[in-house]
Coordinates of N, CA and C in Angstrom, one line a residue:
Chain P
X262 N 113.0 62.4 135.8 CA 112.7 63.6 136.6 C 111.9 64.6 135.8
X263 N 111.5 65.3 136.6 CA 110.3 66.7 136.5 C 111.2 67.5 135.1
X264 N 110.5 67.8 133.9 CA 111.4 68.7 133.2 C 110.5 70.0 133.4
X265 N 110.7 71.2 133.4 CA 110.1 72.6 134.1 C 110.4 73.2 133.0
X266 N 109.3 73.7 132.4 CA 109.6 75.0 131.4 C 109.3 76.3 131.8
X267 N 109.8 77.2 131.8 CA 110.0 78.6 132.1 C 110.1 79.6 131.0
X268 N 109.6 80.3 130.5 CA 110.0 81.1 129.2 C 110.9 81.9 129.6
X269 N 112.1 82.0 128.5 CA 113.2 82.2 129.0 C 113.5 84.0 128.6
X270 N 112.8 83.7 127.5 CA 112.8 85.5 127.3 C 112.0 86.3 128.1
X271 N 112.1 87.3 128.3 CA 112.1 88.8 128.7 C 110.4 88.7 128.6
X272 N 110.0 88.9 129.7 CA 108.3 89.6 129.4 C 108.3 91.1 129.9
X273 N 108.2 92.2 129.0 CA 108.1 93.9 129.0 C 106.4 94.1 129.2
X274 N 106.4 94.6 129.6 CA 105.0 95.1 129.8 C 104.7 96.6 130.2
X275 N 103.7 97.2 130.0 CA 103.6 98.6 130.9 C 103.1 98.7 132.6
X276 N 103.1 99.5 132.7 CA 103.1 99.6 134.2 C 101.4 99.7 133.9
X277 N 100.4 99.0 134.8 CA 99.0 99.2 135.2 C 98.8 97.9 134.3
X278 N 99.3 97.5 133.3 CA 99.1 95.9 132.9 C 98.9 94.7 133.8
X279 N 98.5 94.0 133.0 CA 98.1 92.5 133.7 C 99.5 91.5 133.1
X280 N 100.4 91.3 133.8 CA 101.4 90.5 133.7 C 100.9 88.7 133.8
X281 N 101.4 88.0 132.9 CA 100.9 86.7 132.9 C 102.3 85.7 132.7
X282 N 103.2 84.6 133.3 CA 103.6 84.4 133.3 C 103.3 82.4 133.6
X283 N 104.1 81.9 132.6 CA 103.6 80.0 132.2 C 104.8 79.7 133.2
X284 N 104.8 78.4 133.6 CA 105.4 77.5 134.2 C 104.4 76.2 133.6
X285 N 105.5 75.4 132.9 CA 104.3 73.9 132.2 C 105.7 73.0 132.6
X286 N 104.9 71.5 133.0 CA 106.2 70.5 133.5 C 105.7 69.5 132.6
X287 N 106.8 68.3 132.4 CA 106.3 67.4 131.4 C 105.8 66.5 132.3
X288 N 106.0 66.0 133.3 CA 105.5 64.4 133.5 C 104.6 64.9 134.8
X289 N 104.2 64.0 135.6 CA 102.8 63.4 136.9 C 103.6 64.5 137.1
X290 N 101.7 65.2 137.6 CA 101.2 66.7 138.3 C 101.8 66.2 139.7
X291 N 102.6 67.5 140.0 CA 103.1 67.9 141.7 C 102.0 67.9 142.8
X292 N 102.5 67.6 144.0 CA 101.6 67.9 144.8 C 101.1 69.6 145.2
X293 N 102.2 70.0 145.1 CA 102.2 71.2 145.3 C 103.1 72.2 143.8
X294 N 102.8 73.3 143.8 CA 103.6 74.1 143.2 C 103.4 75.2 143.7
X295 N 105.2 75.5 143.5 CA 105.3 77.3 144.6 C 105.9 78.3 143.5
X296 N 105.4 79.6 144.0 CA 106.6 80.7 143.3 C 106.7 81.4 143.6
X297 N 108.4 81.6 143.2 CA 109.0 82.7 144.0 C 109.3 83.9 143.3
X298 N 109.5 85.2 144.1 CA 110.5 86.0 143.4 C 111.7 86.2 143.7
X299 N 112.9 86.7 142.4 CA 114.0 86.7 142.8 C 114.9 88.0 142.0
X300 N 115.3 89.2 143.2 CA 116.0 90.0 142.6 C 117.3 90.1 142.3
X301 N 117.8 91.0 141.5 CA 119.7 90.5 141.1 C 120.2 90.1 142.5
X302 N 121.0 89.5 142.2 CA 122.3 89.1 143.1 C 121.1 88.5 144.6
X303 N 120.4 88.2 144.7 CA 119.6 88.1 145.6 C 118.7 86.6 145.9
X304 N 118.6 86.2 147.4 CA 118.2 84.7 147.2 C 116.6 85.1 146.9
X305 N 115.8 83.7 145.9 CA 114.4 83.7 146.3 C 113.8 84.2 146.8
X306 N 112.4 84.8 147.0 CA 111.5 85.2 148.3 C 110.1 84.1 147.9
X307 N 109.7 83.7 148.9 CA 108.0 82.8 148.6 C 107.7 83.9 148.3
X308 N 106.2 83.8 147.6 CA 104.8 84.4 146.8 C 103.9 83.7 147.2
X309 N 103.9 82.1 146.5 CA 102.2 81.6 146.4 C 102.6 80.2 146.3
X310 N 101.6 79.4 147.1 CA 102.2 77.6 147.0 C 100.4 77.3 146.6
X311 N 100.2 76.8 145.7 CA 99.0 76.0 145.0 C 99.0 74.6 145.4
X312 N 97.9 73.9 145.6 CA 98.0 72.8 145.9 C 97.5 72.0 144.3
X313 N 97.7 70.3 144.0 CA 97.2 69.7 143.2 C 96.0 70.0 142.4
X314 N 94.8 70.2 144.0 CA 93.3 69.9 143.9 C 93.1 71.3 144.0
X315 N 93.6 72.6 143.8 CA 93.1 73.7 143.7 C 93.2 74.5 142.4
X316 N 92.7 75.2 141.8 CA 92.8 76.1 140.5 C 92.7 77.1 140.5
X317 N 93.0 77.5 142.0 CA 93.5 79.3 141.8 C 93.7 79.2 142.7
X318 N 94.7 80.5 143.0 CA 94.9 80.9 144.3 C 94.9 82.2 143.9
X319 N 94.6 83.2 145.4 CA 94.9 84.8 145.3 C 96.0 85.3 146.0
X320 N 96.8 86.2 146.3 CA 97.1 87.1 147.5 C 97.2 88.5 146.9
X321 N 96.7 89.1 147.6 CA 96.7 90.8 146.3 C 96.8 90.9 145.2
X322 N 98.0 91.5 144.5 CA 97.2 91.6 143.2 C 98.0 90.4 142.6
X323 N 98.7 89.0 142.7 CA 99.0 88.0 142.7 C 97.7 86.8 142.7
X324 N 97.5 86.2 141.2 CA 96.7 85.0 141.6 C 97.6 84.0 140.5
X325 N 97.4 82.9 140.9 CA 97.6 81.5 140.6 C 97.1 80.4 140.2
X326 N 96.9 80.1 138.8 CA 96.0 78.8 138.5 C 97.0 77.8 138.4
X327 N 96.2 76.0 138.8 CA 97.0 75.0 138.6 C 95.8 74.1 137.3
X328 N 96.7 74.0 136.2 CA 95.8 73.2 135.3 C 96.8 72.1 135.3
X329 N 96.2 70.9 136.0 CA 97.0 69.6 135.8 C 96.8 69.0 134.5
X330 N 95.6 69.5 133.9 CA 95.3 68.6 132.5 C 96.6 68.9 131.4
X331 N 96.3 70.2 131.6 CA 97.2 70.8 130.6 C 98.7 70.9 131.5
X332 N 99.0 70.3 132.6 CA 100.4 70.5 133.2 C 100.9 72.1 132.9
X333 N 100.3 72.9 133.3 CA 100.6 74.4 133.3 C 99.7 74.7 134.7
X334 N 101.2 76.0 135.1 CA 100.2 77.1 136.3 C 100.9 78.5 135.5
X335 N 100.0 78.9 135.9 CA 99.8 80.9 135.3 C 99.8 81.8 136.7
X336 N 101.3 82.6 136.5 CA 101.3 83.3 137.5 C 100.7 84.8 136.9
X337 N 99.5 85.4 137.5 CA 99.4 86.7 137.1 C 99.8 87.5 138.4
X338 N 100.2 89.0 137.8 CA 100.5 90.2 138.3 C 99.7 91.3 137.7
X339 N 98.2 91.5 138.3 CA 97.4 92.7 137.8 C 97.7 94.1 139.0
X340 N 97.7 94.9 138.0 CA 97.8 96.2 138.0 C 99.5 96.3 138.1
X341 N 100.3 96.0 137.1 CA 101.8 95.7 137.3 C 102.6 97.4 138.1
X342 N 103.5 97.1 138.6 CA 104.2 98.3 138.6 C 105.6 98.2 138.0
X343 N 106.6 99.5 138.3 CA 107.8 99.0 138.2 C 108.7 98.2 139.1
X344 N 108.4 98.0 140.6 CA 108.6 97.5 141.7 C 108.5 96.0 141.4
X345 N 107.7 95.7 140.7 CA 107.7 94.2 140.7 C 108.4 93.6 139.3
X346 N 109.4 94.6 139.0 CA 110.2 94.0 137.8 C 111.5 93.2 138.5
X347 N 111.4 92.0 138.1 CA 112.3 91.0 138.9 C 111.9 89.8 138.0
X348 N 112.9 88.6 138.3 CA 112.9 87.2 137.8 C 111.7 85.9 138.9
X349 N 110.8 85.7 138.0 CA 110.2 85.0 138.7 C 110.2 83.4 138.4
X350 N 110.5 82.4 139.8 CA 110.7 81.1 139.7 C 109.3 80.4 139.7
X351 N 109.3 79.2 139.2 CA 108.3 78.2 139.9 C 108.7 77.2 140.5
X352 N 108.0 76.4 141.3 CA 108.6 75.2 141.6 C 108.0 74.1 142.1
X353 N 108.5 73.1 141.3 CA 107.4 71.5 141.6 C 107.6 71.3 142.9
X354 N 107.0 70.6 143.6 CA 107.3 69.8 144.9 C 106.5 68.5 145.0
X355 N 106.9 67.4 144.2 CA 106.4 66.4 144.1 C 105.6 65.7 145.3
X356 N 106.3 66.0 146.3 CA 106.0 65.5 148.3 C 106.6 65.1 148.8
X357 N 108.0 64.8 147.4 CA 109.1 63.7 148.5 C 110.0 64.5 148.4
X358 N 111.3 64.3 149.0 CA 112.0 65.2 149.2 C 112.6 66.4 148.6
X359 N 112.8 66.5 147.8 CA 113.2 68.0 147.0 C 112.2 68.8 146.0
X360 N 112.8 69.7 145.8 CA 111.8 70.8 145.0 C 112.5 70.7 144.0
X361 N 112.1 71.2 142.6 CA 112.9 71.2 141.4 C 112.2 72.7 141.0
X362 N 113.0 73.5 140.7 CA 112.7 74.5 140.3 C 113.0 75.2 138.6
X363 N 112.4 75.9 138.0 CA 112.4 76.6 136.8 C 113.8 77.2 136.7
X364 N 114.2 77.1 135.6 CA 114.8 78.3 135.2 C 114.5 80.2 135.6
X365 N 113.1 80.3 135.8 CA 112.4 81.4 136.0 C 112.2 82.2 134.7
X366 N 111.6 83.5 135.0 CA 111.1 84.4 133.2 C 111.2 85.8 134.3
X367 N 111.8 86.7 133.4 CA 112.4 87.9 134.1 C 110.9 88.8 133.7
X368 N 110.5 89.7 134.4 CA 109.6 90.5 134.2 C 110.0 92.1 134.1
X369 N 110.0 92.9 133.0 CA 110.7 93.6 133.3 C 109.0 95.1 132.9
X370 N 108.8 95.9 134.1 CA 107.5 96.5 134.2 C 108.2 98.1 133.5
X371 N 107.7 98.7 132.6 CA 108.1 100.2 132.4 C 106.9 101.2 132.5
X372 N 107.4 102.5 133.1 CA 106.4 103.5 133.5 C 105.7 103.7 132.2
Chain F
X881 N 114.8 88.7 164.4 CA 114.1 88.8 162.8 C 114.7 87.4 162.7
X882 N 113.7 86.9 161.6 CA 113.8 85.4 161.0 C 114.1 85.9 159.8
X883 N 115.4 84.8 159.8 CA 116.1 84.9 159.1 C 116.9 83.3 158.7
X884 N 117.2 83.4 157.2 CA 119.1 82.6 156.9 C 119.8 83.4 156.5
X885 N 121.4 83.2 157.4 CA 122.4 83.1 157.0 C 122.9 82.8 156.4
X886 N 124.4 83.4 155.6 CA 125.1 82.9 155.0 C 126.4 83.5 154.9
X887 N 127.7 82.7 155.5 CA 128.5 83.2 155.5 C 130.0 82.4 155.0
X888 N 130.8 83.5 154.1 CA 131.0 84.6 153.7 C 129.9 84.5 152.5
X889 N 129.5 85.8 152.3 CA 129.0 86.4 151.0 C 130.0 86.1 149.8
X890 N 131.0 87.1 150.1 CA 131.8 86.7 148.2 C 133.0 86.3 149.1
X891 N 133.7 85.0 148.5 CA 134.7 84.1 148.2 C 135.7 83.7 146.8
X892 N 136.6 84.4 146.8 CA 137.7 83.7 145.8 C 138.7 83.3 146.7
X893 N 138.8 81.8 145.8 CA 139.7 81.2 146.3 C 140.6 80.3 145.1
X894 N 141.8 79.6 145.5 CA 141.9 79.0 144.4 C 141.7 77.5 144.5
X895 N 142.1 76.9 143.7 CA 141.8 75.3 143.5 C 142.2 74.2 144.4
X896 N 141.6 73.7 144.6 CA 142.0 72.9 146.2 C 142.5 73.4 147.1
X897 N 141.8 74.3 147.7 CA 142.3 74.9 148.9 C 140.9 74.8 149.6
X898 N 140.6 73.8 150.7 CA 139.4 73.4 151.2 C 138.9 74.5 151.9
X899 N 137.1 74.8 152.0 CA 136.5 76.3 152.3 C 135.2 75.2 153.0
X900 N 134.5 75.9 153.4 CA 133.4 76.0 154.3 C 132.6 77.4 154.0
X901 N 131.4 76.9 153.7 CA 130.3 78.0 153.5 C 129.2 77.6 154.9
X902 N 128.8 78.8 155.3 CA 128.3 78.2 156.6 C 126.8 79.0 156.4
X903 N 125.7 78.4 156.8 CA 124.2 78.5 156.8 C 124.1 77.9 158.4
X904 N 122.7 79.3 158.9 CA 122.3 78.9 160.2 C 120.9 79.9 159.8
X905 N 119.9 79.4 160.4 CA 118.7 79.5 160.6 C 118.1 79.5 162.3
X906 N 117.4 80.8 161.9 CA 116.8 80.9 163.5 C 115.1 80.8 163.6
X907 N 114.9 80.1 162.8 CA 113.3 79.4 162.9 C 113.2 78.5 163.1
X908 N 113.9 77.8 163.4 CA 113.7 76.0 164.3 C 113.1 75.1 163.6
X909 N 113.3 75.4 162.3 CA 112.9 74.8 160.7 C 114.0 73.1 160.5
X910 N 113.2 72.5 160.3 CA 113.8 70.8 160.1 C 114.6 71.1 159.4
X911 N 113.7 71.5 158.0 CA 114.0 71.0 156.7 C 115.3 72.0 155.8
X912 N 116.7 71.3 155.8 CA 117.8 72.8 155.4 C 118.2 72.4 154.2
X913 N 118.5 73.0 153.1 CA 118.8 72.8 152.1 C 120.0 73.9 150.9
X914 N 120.7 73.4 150.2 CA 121.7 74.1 149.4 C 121.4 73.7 148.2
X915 N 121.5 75.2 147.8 CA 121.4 74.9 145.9 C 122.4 76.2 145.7
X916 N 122.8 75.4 144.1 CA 123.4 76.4 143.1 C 122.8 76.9 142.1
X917 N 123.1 78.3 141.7 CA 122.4 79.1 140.6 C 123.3 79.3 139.6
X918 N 123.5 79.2 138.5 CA 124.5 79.2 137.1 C 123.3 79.9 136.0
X919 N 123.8 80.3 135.2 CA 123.4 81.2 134.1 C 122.8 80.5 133.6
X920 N 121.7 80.4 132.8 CA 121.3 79.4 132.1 C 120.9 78.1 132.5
X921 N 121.1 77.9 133.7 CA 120.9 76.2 134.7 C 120.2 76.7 135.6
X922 N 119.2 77.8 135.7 CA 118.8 77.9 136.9 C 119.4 77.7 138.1
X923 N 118.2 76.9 139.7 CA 118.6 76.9 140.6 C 118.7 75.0 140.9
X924 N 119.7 74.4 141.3 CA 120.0 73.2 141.3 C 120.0 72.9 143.0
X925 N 119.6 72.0 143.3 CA 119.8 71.3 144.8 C 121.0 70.5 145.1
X926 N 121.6 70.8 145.7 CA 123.0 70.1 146.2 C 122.8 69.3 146.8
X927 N 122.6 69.7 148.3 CA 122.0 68.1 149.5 C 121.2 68.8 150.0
X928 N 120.5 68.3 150.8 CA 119.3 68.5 151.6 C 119.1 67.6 152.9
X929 N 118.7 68.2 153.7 CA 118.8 67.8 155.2 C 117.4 67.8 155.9
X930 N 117.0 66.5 155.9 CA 115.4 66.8 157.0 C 115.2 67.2 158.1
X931 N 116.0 66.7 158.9 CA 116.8 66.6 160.2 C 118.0 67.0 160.7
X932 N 118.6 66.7 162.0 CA 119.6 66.4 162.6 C 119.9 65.2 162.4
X933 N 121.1 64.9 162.0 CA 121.8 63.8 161.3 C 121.3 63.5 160.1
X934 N 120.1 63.8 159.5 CA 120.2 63.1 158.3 C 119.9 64.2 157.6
X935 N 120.8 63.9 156.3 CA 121.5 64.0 155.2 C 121.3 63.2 153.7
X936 N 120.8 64.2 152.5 CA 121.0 62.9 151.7 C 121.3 64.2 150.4
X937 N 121.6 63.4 148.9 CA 122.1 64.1 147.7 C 120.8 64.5 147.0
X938 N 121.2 65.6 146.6 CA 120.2 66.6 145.4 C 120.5 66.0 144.0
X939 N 120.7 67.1 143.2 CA 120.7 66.9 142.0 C 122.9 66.7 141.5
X940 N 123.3 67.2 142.4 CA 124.3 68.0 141.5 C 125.2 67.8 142.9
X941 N 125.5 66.8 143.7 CA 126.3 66.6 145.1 C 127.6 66.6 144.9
X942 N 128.4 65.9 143.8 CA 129.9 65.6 143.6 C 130.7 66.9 143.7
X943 N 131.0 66.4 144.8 CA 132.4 68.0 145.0 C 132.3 68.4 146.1
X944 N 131.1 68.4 147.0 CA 130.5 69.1 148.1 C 129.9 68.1 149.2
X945 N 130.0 67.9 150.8 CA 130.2 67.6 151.6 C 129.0 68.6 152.5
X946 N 128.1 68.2 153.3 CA 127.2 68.7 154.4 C 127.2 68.0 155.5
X947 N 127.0 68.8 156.7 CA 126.7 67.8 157.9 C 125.7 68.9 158.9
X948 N 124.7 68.1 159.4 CA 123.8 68.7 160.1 C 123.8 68.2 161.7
X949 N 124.4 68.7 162.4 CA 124.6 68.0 164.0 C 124.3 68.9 164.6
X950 N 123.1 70.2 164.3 CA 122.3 71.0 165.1 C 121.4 71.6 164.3
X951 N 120.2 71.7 164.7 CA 118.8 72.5 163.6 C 119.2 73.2 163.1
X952 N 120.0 74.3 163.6 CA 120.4 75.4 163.2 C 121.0 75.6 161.9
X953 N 121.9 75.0 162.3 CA 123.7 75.2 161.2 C 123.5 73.7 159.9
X954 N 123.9 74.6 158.9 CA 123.6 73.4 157.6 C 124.8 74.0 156.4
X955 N 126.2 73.6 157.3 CA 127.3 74.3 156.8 C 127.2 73.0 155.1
X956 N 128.2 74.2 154.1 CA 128.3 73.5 153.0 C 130.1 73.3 152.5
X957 N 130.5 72.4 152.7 CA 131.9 71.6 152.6 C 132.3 71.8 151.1
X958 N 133.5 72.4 150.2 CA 134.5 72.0 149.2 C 135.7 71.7 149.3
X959 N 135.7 70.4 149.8 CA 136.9 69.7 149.8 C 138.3 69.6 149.4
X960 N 138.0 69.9 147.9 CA 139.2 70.4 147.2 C 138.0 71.0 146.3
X961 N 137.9 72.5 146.3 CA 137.3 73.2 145.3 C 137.8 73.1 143.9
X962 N 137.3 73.1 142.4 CA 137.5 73.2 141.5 C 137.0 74.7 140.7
X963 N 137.6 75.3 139.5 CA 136.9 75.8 138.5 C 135.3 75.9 138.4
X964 N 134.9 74.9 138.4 CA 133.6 74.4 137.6 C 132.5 74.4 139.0
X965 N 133.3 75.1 140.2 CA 132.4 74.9 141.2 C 132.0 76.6 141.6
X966 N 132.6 77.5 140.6 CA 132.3 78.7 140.8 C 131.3 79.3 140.1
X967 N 130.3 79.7 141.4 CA 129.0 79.8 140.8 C 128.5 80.5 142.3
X968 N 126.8 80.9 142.6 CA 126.4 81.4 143.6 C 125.5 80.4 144.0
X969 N 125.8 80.5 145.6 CA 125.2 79.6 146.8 C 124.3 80.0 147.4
X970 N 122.9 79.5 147.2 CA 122.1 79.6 148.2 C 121.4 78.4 149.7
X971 N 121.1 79.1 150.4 CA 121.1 78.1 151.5 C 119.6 78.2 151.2
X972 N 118.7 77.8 152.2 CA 117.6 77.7 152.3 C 117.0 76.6 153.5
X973 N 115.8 76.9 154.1 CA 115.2 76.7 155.5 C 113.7 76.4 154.9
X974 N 113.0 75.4 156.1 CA 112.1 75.3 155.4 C 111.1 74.8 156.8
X975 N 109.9 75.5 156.9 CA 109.4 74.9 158.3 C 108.9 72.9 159.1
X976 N 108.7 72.7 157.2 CA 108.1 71.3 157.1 C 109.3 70.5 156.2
X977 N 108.9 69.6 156.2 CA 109.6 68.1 155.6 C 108.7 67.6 154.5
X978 N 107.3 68.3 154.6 CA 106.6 67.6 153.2 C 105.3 68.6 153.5
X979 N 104.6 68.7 152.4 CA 103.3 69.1 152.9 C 103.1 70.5 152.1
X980 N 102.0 71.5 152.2 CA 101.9 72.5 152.3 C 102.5 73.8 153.3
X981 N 103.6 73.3 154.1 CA 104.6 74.2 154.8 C 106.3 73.8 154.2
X982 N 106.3 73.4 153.0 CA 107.3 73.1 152.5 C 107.9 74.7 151.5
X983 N 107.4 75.2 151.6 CA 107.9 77.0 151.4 C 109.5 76.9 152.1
X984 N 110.4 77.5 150.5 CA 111.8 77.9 150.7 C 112.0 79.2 151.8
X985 N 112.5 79.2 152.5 CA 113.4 80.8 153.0 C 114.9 80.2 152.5
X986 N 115.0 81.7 152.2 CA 116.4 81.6 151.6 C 117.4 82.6 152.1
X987 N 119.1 82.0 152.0 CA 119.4 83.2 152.5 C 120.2 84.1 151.3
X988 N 120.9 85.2 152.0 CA 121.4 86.0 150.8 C 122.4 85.8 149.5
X989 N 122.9 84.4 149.8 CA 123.4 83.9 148.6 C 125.0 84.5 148.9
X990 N 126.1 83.0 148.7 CA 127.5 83.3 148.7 C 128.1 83.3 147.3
X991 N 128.8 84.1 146.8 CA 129.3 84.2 145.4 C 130.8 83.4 145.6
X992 N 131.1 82.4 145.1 CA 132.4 81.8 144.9 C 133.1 81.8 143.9
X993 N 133.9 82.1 143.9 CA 135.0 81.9 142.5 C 135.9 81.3 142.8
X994 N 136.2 80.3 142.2 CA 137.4 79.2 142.3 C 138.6 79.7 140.9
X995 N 139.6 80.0 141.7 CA 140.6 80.2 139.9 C 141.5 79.0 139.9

C-alpha cells in the first residue's frame, strides 16, 4: 500500500507569506490527489483535487502542483493570513476504492 | 443545507456495552464512508460503502460492523466496544464511486471513549 509523507512538524510563518507545504508517496502515482483542510476537533473540508496528467491547479490564493516524477504535490498558500492556520491533509486516490490519506502538517500563520 | 451527520457527537461508554454511531447524508451521494483519527495515525478508513447493500473493509475493520439499506444512512456498529477503540469518528459522503467527483464531505466527527 501507498506510504504518504506529510511533515510532521509545525510550519510557522508570517502572515502575507507564501506558505508551501510537501505531500511525497512512495509507490505508482495516484490518479487523483486531494487536499483538505482540517480544524481542531473538526471533520476535513475539500480544497483542491489534482489530477495524474496535470501540474497545477489554482483556486484563489491556493495552487497545487502534481510532480509524478518526483512523487511529490506542493500545496501553496500565497498571501497567508491568520485564518488559514489549521492542519492540512493530502490524499491519494489511486481509482479504486479508498483514499489513503496523510498524516497532514499543521500550519500555524502569525500577525 | 448539504450536509453529514453524525450522531451522538461525544460518547463514553464502557467496554462491551454495544453502541451505534449513526451517519446520514442529504446529497444523494453513493459513495459513504468511516474513518478514524488517532494522534499520530492520522485519518484511517474503516469500511466503506459504494452503494446500497454493498459494503466492504478499509484499513482498520476489526471491531466494527456497517450496513447500508438506504443512500442516506451509513450507521457505524461496536459490537462489544473495547479501550483501543477510543478515538474520533468521522463519517464522510462522497458524490462519485471513482473519478474526479470522488471529493470527501465529511461530518462533524463523534468523540468516543471506551473505559
Amino acid at each position: 500500500s501507498q506510504k504518504i509523507e506529510q511533515n510532521s512538524e509545525a510550519l510557522n510563518i508570517q502572515e502575507g507569506k507564501t506558505a508551501t507545504l510537501t505531500c511525497n508517496y512512495t509507490n505508482y502515482s495516484p490518479a487523483y490527489l486531494q487536499w483538505y483542510r482540517q480544524d481542531p476537533g473538526r471533520g476535513p473540508v475539500f480544497l483542491l483535487l489534482i489530477r495524474e496528467n496535470e501540474k497545477e491547479k489554482r483556486k484563489e490564493r491556493l495552487k497545487v502542483t502534481f510532480d509524478t516524477t518526483l512523487k511529490q504535490s506542493l500545496f501553496h498558500i500565497t498571501a497567508s493570513q491568520p485564518a488559514d492556520s489549521a492542519t492540512y491533509l493530502c490524499a491519494l486516490d489511486e481509482g479504486y476504492s479508498t483514499l489513503t490519506f496523510g498524516k497532514g502538517t499543521m500550519l500555524l500563520v502569525s500577525p | 443545507e448539504a450536509q453529514v451527520t453524525q450522531n451522538p457527537r461525544y460518547l463514553i461508554t464502557v467496554t462491551g456495552k454495544k453502541l451505534t454511531v449513526t451517519c446520514s447524508q442529504n446529497m444523494n451521494h453513493e459513495y459513504m464512508s468511516w474513518y478514524r483519527q488517532d494522534p499520530g495515525l492520522g485519518l484511517r478508513q474503516i469500511y466503506y460503502s459504494m452503494n446500497v447493500e454493498v459494503t466492504d473493509k478499509g484499513d482498520v475493520p476489526e471491531g466494527y460492523k456497517v450496513s447500508r439499506k438506504e443512500k442516506r444512512n451509513f450507521p457505524l456498529i461496536l459490537e462489544s466496544p473495547s479501550p483501543n477503540q477510543t478515538s474520533l469518528y468521522f463519517c464522510a459522503s462522497s458524490p462519485r464511486t471513482s473519478g474526479a467527483k470522488r471529493m470527501q464531505y465529511f461530518g462533524p466527527g463523534t468523540r468516543l471513549t471506551v473505559t
